[in-house]
Short mmCIF file of C-alpha atoms and ligand atoms in Angstrom, two decimals:
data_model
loop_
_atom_site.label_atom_id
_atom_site.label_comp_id
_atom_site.label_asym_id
_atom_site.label_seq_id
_atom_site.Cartn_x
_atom_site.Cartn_y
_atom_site.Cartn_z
CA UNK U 1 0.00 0.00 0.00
CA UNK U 2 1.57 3.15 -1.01
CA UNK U 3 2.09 5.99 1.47
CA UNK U 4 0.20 9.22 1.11
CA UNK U 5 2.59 11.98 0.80
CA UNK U 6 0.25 14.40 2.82
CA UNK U 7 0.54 12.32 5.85
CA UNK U 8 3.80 11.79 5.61
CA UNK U 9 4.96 15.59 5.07
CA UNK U 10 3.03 15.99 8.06
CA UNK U 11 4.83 13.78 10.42
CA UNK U 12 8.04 14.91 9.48
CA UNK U 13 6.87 18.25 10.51
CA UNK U 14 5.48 17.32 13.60
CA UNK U 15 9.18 15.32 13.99
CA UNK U 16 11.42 18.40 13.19
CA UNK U 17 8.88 21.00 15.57
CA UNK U 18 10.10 18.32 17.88
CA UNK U 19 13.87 17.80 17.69
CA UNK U 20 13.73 21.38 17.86
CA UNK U 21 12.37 21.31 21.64
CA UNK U 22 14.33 18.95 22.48
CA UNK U 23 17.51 21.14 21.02
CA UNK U 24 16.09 24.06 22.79
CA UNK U 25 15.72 21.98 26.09
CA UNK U 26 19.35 20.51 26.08
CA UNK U 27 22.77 21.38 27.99
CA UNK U 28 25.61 19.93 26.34
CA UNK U 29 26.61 21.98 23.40
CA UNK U 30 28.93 22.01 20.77
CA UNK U 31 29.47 23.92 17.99
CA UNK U 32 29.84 22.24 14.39
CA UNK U 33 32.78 23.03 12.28
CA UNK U 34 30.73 21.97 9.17
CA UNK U 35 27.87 24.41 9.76
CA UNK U 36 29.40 27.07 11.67
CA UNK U 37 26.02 26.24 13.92
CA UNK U 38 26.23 25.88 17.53
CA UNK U 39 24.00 22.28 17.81
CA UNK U 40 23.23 21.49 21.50
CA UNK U 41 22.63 17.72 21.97
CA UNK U 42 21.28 16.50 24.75
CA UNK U 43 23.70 13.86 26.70
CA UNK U 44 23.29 12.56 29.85
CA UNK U 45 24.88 14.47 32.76
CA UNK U 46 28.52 13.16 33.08
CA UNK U 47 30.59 14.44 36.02
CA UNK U 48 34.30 14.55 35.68
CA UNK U 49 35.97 11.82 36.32
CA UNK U 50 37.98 10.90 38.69
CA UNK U 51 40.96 8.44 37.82
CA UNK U 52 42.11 6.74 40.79
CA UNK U 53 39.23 4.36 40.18
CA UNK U 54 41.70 3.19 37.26
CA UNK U 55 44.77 3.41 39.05
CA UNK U 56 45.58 6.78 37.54
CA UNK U 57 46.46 9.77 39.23
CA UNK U 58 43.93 12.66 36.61
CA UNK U 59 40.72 13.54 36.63
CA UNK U 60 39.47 13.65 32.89
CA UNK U 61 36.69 15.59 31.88
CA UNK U 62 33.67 14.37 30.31
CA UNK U 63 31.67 16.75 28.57
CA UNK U 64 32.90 16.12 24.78
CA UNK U 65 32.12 12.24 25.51
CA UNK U 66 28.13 13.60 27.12
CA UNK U 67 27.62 15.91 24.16
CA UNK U 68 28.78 12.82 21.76
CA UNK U 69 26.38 10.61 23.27
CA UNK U 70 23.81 13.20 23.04
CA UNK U 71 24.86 13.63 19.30
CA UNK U 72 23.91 9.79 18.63
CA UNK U 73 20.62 10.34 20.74
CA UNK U 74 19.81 12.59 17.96
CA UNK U 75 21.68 11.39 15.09
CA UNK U 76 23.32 14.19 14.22
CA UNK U 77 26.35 12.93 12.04
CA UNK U 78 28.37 15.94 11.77
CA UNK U 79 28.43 16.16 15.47
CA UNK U 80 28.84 12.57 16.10
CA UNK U 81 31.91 12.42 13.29
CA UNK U 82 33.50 14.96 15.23
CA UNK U 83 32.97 14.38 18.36
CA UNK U 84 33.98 11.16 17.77
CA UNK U 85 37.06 11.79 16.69
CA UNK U 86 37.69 14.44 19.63
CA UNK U 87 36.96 11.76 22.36
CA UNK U 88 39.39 8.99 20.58
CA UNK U 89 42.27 11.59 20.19
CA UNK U 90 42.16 12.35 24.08
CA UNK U 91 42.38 10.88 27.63
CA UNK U 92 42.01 6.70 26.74
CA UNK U 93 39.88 7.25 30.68
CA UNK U 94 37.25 8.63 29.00
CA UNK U 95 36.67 5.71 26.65
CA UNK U 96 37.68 3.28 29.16
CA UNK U 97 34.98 4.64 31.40
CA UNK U 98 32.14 4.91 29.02
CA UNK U 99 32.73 1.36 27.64
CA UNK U 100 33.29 -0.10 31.47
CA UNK U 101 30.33 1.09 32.34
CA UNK U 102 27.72 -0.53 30.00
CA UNK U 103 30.53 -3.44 29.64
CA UNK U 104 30.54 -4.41 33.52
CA UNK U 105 26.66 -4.75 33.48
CA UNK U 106 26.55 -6.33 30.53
CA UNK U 107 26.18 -10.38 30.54
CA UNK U 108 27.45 -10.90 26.98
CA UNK U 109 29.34 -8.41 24.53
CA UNK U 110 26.08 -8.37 22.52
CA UNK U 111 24.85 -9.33 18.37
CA UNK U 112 27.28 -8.02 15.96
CA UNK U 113 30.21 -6.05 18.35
CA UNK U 114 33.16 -6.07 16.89
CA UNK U 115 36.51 -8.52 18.04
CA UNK U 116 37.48 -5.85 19.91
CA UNK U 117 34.70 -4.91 22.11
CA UNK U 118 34.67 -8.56 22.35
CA UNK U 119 37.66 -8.72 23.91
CA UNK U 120 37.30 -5.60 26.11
CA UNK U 121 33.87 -7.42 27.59
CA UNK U 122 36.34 -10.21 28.67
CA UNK U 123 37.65 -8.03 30.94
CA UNK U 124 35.10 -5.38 31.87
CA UNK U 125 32.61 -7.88 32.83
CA UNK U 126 35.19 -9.36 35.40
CA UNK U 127 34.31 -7.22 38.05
CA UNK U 128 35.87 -9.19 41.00
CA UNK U 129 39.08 -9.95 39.32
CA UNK U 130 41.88 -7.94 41.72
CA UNK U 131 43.12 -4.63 39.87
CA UNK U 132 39.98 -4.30 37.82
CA UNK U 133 39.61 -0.70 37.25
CA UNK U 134 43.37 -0.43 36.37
CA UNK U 135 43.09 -3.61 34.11
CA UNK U 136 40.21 -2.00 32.52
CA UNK U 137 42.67 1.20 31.57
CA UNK U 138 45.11 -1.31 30.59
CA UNK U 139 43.23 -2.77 27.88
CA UNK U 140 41.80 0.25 26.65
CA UNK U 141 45.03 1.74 26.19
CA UNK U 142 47.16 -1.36 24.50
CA UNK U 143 44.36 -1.13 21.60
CA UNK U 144 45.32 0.50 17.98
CA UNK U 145 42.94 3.32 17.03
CA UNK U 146 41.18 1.26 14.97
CA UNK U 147 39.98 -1.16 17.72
CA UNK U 148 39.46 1.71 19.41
CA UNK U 149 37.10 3.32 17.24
CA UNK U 150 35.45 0.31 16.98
CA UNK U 151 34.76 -0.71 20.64
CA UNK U 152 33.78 3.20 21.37
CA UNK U 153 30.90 2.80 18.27
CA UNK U 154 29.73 -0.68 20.01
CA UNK U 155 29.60 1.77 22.93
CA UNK U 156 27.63 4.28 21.96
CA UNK U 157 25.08 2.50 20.42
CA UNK U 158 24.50 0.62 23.91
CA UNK U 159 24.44 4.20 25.55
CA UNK U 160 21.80 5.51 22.63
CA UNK U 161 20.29 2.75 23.35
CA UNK U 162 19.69 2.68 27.04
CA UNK U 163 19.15 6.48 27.30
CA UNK U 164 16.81 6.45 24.33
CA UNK U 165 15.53 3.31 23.77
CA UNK U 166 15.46 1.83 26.93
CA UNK U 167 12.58 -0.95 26.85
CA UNK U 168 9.30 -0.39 28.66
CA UNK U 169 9.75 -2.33 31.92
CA UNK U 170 8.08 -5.89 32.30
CA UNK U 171 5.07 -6.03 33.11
CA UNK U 172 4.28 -6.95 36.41
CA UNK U 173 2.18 -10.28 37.20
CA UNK U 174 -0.89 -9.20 36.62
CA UNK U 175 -4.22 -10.50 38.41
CA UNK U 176 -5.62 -12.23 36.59
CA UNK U 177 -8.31 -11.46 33.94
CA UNK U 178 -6.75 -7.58 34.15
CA UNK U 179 -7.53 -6.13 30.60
CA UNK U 180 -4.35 -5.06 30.15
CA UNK U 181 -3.66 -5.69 26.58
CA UNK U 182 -2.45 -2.65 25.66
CA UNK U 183 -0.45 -2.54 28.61
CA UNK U 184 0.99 -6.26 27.00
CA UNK U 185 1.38 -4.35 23.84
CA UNK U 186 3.23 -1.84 25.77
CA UNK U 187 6.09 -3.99 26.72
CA UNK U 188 6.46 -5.02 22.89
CA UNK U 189 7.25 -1.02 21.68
CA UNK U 190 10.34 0.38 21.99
CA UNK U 191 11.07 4.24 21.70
CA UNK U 192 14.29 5.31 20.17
CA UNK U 193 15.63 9.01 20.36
CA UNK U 194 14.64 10.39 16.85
CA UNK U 195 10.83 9.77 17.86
CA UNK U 196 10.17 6.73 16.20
CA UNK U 197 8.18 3.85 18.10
CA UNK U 198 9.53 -0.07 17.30
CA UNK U 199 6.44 -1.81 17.22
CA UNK U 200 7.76 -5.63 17.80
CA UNK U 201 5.56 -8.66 17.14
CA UNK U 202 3.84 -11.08 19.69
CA UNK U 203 6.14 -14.08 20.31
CA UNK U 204 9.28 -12.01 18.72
CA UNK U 205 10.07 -12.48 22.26
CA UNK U 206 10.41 -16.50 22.20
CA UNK U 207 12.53 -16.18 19.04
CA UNK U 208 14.98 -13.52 19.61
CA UNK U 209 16.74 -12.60 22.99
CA UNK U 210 16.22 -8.53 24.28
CA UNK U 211 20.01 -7.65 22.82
CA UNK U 212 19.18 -8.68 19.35
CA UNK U 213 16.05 -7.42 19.67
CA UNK U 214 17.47 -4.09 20.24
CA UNK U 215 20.50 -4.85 17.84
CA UNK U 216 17.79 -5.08 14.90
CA UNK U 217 16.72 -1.34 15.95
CA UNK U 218 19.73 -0.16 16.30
CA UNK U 219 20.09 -1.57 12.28
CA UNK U 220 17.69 0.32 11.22
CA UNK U 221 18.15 3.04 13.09
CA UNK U 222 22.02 3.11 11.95
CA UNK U 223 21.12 2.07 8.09
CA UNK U 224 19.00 5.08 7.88
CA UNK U 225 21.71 7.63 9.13
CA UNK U 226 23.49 6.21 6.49
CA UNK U 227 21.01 6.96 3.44
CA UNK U 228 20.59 3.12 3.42
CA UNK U 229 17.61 2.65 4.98
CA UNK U 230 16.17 -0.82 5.34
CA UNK U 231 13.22 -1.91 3.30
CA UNK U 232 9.50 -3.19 4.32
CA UNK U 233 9.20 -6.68 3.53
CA UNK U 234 6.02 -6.26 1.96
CA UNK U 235 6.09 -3.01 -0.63
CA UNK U 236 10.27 -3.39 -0.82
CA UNK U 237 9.98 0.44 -0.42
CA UNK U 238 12.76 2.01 1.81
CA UNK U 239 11.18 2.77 5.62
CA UNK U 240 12.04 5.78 6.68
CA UNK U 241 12.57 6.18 9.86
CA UNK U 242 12.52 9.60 10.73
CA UNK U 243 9.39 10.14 9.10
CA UNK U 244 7.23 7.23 10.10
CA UNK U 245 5.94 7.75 13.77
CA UNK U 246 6.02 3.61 13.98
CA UNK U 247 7.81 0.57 12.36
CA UNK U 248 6.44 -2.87 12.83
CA UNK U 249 9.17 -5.62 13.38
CA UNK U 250 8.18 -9.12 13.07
CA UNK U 251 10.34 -12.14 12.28
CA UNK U 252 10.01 -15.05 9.52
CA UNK U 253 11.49 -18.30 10.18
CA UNK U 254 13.19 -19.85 7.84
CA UNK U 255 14.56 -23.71 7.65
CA UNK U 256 17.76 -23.43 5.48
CA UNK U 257 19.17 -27.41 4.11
CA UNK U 258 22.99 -26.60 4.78
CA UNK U 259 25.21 -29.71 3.81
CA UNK U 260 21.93 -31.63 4.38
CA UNK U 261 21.20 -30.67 7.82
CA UNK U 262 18.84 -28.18 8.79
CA UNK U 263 19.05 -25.05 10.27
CA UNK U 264 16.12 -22.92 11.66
CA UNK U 265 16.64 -19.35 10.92
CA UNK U 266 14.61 -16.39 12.16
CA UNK U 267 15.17 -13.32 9.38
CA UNK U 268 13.61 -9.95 10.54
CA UNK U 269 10.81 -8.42 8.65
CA UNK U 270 10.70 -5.08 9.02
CA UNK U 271 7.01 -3.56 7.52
CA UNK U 272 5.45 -0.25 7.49
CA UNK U 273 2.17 -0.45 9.57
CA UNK U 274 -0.33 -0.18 6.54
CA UNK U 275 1.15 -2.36 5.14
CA UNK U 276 0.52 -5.92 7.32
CA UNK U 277 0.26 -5.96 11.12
CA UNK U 278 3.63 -6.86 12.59
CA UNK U 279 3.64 -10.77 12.65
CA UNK U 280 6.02 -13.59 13.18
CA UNK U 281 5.86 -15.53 9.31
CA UNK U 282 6.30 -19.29 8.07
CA UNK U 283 8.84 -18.19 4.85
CA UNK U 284 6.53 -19.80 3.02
CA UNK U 285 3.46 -17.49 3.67
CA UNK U 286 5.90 -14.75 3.59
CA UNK U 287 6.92 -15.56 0.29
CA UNK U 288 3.36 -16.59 -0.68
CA UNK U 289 1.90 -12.95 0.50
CA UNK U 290 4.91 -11.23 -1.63
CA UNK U 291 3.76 -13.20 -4.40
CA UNK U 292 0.33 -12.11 -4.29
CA UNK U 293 1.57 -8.73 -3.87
CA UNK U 294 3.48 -8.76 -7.11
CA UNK U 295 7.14 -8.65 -5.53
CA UNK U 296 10.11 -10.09 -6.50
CA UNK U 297 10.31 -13.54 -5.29
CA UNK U 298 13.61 -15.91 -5.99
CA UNK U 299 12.56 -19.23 -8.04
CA UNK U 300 13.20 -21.67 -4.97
CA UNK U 301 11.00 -19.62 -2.70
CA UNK U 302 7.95 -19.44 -4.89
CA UNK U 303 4.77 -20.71 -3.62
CA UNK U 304 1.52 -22.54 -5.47
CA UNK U 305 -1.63 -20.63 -5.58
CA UNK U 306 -2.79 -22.90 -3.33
CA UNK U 307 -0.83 -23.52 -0.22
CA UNK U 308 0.18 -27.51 0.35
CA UNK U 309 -1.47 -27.35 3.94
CA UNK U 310 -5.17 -26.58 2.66
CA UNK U 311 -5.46 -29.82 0.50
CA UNK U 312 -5.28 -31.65 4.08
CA UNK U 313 -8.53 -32.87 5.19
CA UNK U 314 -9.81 -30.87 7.81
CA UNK U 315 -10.36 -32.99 11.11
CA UNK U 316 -12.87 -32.60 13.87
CA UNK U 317 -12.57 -29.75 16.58
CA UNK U 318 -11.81 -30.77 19.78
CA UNK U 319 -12.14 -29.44 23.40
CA UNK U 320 -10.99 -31.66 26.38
CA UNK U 321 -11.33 -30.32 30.31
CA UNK U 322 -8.61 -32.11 32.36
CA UNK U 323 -7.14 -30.46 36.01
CA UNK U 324 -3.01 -29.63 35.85
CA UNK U 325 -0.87 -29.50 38.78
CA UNK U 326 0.65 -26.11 39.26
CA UNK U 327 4.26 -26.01 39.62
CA UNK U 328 4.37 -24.72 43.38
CA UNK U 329 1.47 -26.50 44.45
CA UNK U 330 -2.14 -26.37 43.79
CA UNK U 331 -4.48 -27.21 40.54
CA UNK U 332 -5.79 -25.48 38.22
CA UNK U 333 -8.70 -26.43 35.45
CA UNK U 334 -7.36 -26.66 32.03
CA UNK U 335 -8.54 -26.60 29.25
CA UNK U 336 -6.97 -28.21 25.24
CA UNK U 337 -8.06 -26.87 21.97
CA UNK U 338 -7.41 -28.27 19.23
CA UNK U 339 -8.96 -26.54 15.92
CA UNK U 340 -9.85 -29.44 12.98
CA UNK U 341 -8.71 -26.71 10.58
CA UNK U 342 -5.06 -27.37 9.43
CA UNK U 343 -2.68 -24.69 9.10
CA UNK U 344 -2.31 -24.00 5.11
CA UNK U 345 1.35 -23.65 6.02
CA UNK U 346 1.86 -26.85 7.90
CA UNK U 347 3.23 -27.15 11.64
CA UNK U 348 5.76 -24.06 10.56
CA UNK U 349 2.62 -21.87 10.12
CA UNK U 350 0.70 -22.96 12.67
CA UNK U 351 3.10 -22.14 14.89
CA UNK U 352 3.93 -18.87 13.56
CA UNK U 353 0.36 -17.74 13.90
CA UNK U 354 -0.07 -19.21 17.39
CA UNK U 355 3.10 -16.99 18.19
CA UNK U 356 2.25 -13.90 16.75
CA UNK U 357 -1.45 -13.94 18.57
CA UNK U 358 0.43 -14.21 21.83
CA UNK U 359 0.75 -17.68 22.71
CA UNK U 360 3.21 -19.09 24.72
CA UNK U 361 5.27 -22.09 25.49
CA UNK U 362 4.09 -24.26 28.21
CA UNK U 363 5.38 -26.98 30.28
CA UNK U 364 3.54 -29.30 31.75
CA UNK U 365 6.24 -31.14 33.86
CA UNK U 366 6.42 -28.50 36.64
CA UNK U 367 9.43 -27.32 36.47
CA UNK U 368 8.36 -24.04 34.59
CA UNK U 369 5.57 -21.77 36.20
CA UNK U 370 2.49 -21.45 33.74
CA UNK U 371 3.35 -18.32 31.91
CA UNK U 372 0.27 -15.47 31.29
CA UNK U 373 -2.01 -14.63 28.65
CA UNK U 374 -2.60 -11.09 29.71
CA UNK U 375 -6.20 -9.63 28.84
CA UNK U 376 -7.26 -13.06 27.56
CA UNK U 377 -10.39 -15.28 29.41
CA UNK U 378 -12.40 -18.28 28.85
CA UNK U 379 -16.27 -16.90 28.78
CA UNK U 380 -18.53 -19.52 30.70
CA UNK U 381 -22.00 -18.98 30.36
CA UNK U 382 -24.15 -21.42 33.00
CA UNK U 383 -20.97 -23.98 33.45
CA UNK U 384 -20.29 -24.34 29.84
CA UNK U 385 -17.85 -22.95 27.88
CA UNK U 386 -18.81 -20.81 25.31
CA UNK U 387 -15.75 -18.54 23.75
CA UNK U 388 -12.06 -17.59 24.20
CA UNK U 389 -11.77 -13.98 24.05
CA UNK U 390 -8.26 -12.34 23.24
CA UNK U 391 -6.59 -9.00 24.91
CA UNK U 392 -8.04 -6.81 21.93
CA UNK U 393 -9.66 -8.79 19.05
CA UNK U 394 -12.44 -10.03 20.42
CA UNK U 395 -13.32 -13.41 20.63
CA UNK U 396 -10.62 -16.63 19.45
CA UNK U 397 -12.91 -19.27 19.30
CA UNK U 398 -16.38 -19.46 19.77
CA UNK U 399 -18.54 -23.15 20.18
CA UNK U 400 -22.21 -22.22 19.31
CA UNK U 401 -24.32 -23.21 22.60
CA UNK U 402 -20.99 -23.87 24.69
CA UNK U 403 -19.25 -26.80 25.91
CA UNK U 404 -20.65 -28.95 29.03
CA UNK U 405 -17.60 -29.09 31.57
CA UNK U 406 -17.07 -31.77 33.99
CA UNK U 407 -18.37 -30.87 37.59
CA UNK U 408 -14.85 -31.16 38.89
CA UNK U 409 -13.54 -28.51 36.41
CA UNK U 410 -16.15 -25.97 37.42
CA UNK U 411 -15.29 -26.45 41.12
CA UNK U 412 -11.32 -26.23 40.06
CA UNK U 413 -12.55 -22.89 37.79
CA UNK U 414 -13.88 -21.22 41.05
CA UNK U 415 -10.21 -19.71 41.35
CA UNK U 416 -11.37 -18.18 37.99
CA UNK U 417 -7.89 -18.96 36.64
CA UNK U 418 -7.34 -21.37 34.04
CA UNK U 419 -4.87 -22.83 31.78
CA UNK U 420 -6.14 -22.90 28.08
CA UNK U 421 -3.48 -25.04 25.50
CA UNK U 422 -3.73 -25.20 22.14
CA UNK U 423 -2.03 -28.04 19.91
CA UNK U 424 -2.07 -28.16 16.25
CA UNK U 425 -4.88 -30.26 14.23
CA UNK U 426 -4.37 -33.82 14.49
CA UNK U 427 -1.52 -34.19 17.53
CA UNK U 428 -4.30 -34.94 20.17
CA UNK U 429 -7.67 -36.15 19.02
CA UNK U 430 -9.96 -38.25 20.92
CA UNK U 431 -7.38 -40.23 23.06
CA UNK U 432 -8.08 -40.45 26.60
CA UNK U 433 -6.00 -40.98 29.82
CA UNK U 434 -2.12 -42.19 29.44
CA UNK U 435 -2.55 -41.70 25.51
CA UNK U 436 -4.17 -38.31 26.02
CA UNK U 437 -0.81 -37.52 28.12
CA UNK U 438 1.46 -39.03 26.10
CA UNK U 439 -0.15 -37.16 23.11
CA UNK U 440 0.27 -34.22 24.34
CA UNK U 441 3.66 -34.62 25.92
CA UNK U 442 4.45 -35.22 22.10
CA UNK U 443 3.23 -32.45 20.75
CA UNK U 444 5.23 -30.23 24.42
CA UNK U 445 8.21 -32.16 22.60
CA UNK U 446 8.02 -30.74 19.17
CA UNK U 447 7.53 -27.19 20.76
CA UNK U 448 3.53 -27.36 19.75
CA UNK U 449 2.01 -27.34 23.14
CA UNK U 450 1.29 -23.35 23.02
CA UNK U 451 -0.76 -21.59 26.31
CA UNK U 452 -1.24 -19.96 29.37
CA UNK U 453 -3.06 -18.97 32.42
CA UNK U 454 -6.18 -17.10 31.41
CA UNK U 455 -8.99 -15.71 33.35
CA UNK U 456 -12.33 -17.33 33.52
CA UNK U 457 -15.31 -14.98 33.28
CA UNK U 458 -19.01 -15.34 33.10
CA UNK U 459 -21.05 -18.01 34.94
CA UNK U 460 -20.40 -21.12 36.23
CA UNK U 461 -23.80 -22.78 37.67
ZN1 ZN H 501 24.83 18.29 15.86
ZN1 ZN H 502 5.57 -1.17 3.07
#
């Protein structure tokens, strides 16, 4: 779907009239050679520092280094070139306590750092080793300016990114049956410093870790500074990210045959939000829905007009009530759907959609707690079920007239808690007792037993 250039000239508008605040608003300053301007970035407040935490005997001052991280907050390059190069011409303490800083905290180096930064996390993130501060120094200043430069961009881009696109914190357990959707949808958007929102799929989360997660923004974020901004997957038109007020990330995965083994893949899909809500994608629909859309797609990826999965015959629905031990003690009533309809893109797809509407892995053999479906509940009307309703699109599955529920289920429900699982078409069935188990251990075993703890709402007598 093509943009409309009114809207868009818009936004930008409303984007510059607000860079400008922020400009207005800021303390560091710094005045660009380029421009002859004085630009005043916004970095955060850096006292000077005192050496003798490094064994040396200087204080070092840190106001080029603040206005340089400001500079990336607001991607100005002619500001962060310079700076830049200001910082790695003087005191190696300055660099050595910028990167120690986000280094000691950090549990791994990160997605895409370079050998050097590598190395220097070695170190930093030793933080009872004797001599640590001076060690820290130390390595800073044995590196050539090149490894330099590199370990003081990995830097900055972890600084950008916790001053500006610091995640919204989890949420916290939430009684249940709280409608808080949006706030689940919430936790999913991150903010960056030029103003643009990251809108990140449901179940990105089970795919990707937080770091590359934030590593993927950071691409985009970086790509677009450099006039090489990266593309929606779905109108292969550049995004552009100062402009748009929100990007939708979603994943695909992909199963490459390398040397034939496989290897499952997970390729971002950046989008703009008209057009395609931000998913997670079989490749195959992916490809499929680029196909349709009259996009290049490469000869080994292209699909039939009719998807392999929909010449399956479609089975019987089924709902069984059971009771689950909670890990910690207690039960809880639970409750296994399993939809008749197969997913036109096989076990890949069905996963892919259970995952992007906000499903999660569960483990039945108690050594996980359940984990949440925020905002979603089972709707009982008179002690039978009647409908799964979602966080925000209404209802998930609806049985005309309801289900009857066994009597102990309904007492078990009481704690209006329950655990709903879903399992593809076909993994479950009618099978009853140890087979029921077993079957359903299977499908926990293939990574197909999807869930969580949902409310339960309505009546049950
Ligand atoms: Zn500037
Ligand atoms: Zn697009």
């Amino acid at each position: 779907m093509p943009k409309n250039d009114k809207t868009r000239r818009r936004k930008s508008h409303a984007e510059r009239e607000r860079i400008k605040a922020k400009k207005a608003a800021s303390g560091a300053s710094y005045t660009s050679a380029q421009s002859g301007t004085v630009h005043r970035h916004r970095g955060p407040e850096l006292p000077a520092l005192d050496g003798s935490g490094f064994g040396a005997d200087r204080t070092a001052d840190m106001q080029t280094a603040s206005a340089l991280i400001g500079a990336c907050l607001e991607q100005c390059q002619p500001c962060q070139a310079s700076l830049a190069d200001q910082v790695l011409a003087g005191d190696r303490l300055v660099v050595a306590s910028l990167a120690g800083t986000v280094y000691a905290l950090l549990p791994s180096p990160g997605f895409g750092c370079s050998p050097a930064t590598r190395r220097f996390h070695a170190v930093a993130h030793d933080t009872g080793r004797d001599g640590y501060g001076p060690a820290v120094l130390a390595a800073v200043e044995e590196m050539s300016a090149e490894d330099l430069e590199a370990l003081l961009e990995d830097t900055l881009d972890l600084w950008a990114a916790a001053a500006g696109a610091a995640p919204a914190p989890a949420s916290p357990a939430a009684e249940d049956g709280a409608p808080d959707g949006e706030q689940e949808q919430e936790t999913r958007r991150f903010d960056v410093a030029g103003g643009t929102a990251y809108l990140l799929s449901a179940g990105i989360d089970q795919l990707l870790d937080r770091e590359e997660m934030q590593a993927l923004i950071q691409h985009a974020e970086k790509s677009a500074a450099a006039g090489d901004a990266v593309e929606c997957f779905l109108c292969d038109q550049p995004l552009d990210v100062t402009a748009e007020p929100e990007i939708h990330l979603g994943v695909a995965m992909r199963t490459l045959t390398l040397d034939g083994r496989e290897l499952d893949t997970v390729v971002p899909v950046f989008t703009h939000p008209g057009c395609g809500r931000t998913r997670v994608w079989p490749w195959a629909e992916l490809m499929a829905e680029r196909q349709r859309r009259g996009l290049e797609v490469a000869p080994e990826d292209r699909q039939p007009e009719r998807p392999a999965g929909q010449q399956h015959p479609r089975n019987a629905d089924y709902t069984t009530f059971s009771l689950a031990r909670r890990p910690g003690g207690g039960t809880v009533p639970l409750v296994l759907i399993e939809p008749g309809e197969p997913d036109a893109y096989g076990a890949e797809g069905w996963l892919a959609a259970r995952l992007s509407e906000g499903f999660k892995p569960v483990d039945l053999s108690g050594q996980q707690p359940f984990p949440k479906l925020d905002g979603w509940s089972l709707r009982c009307d008179g002690g039978r079920l009647v409908s799964v309703m979602t966080a925000s699109t209404g209802a998930w599955y609806r049985q005309e007239g309801g289900y009857a529920t066994p009597g102990e289920w309904r007492k078990a429900a009481r704690q209006r808690s329950a655990l709903l699982l879903v399992v593809p078409s076909g993994s479950v069935g009618e099978r009853q007792g140890d087979q029921w188990l077993e079957a359903v251990s299977r499908a926990a075993g293939a990574g197909h037993l999807l869930g969580g703890l949902v409310a339960v709402r309505g009546t049950l007598s």
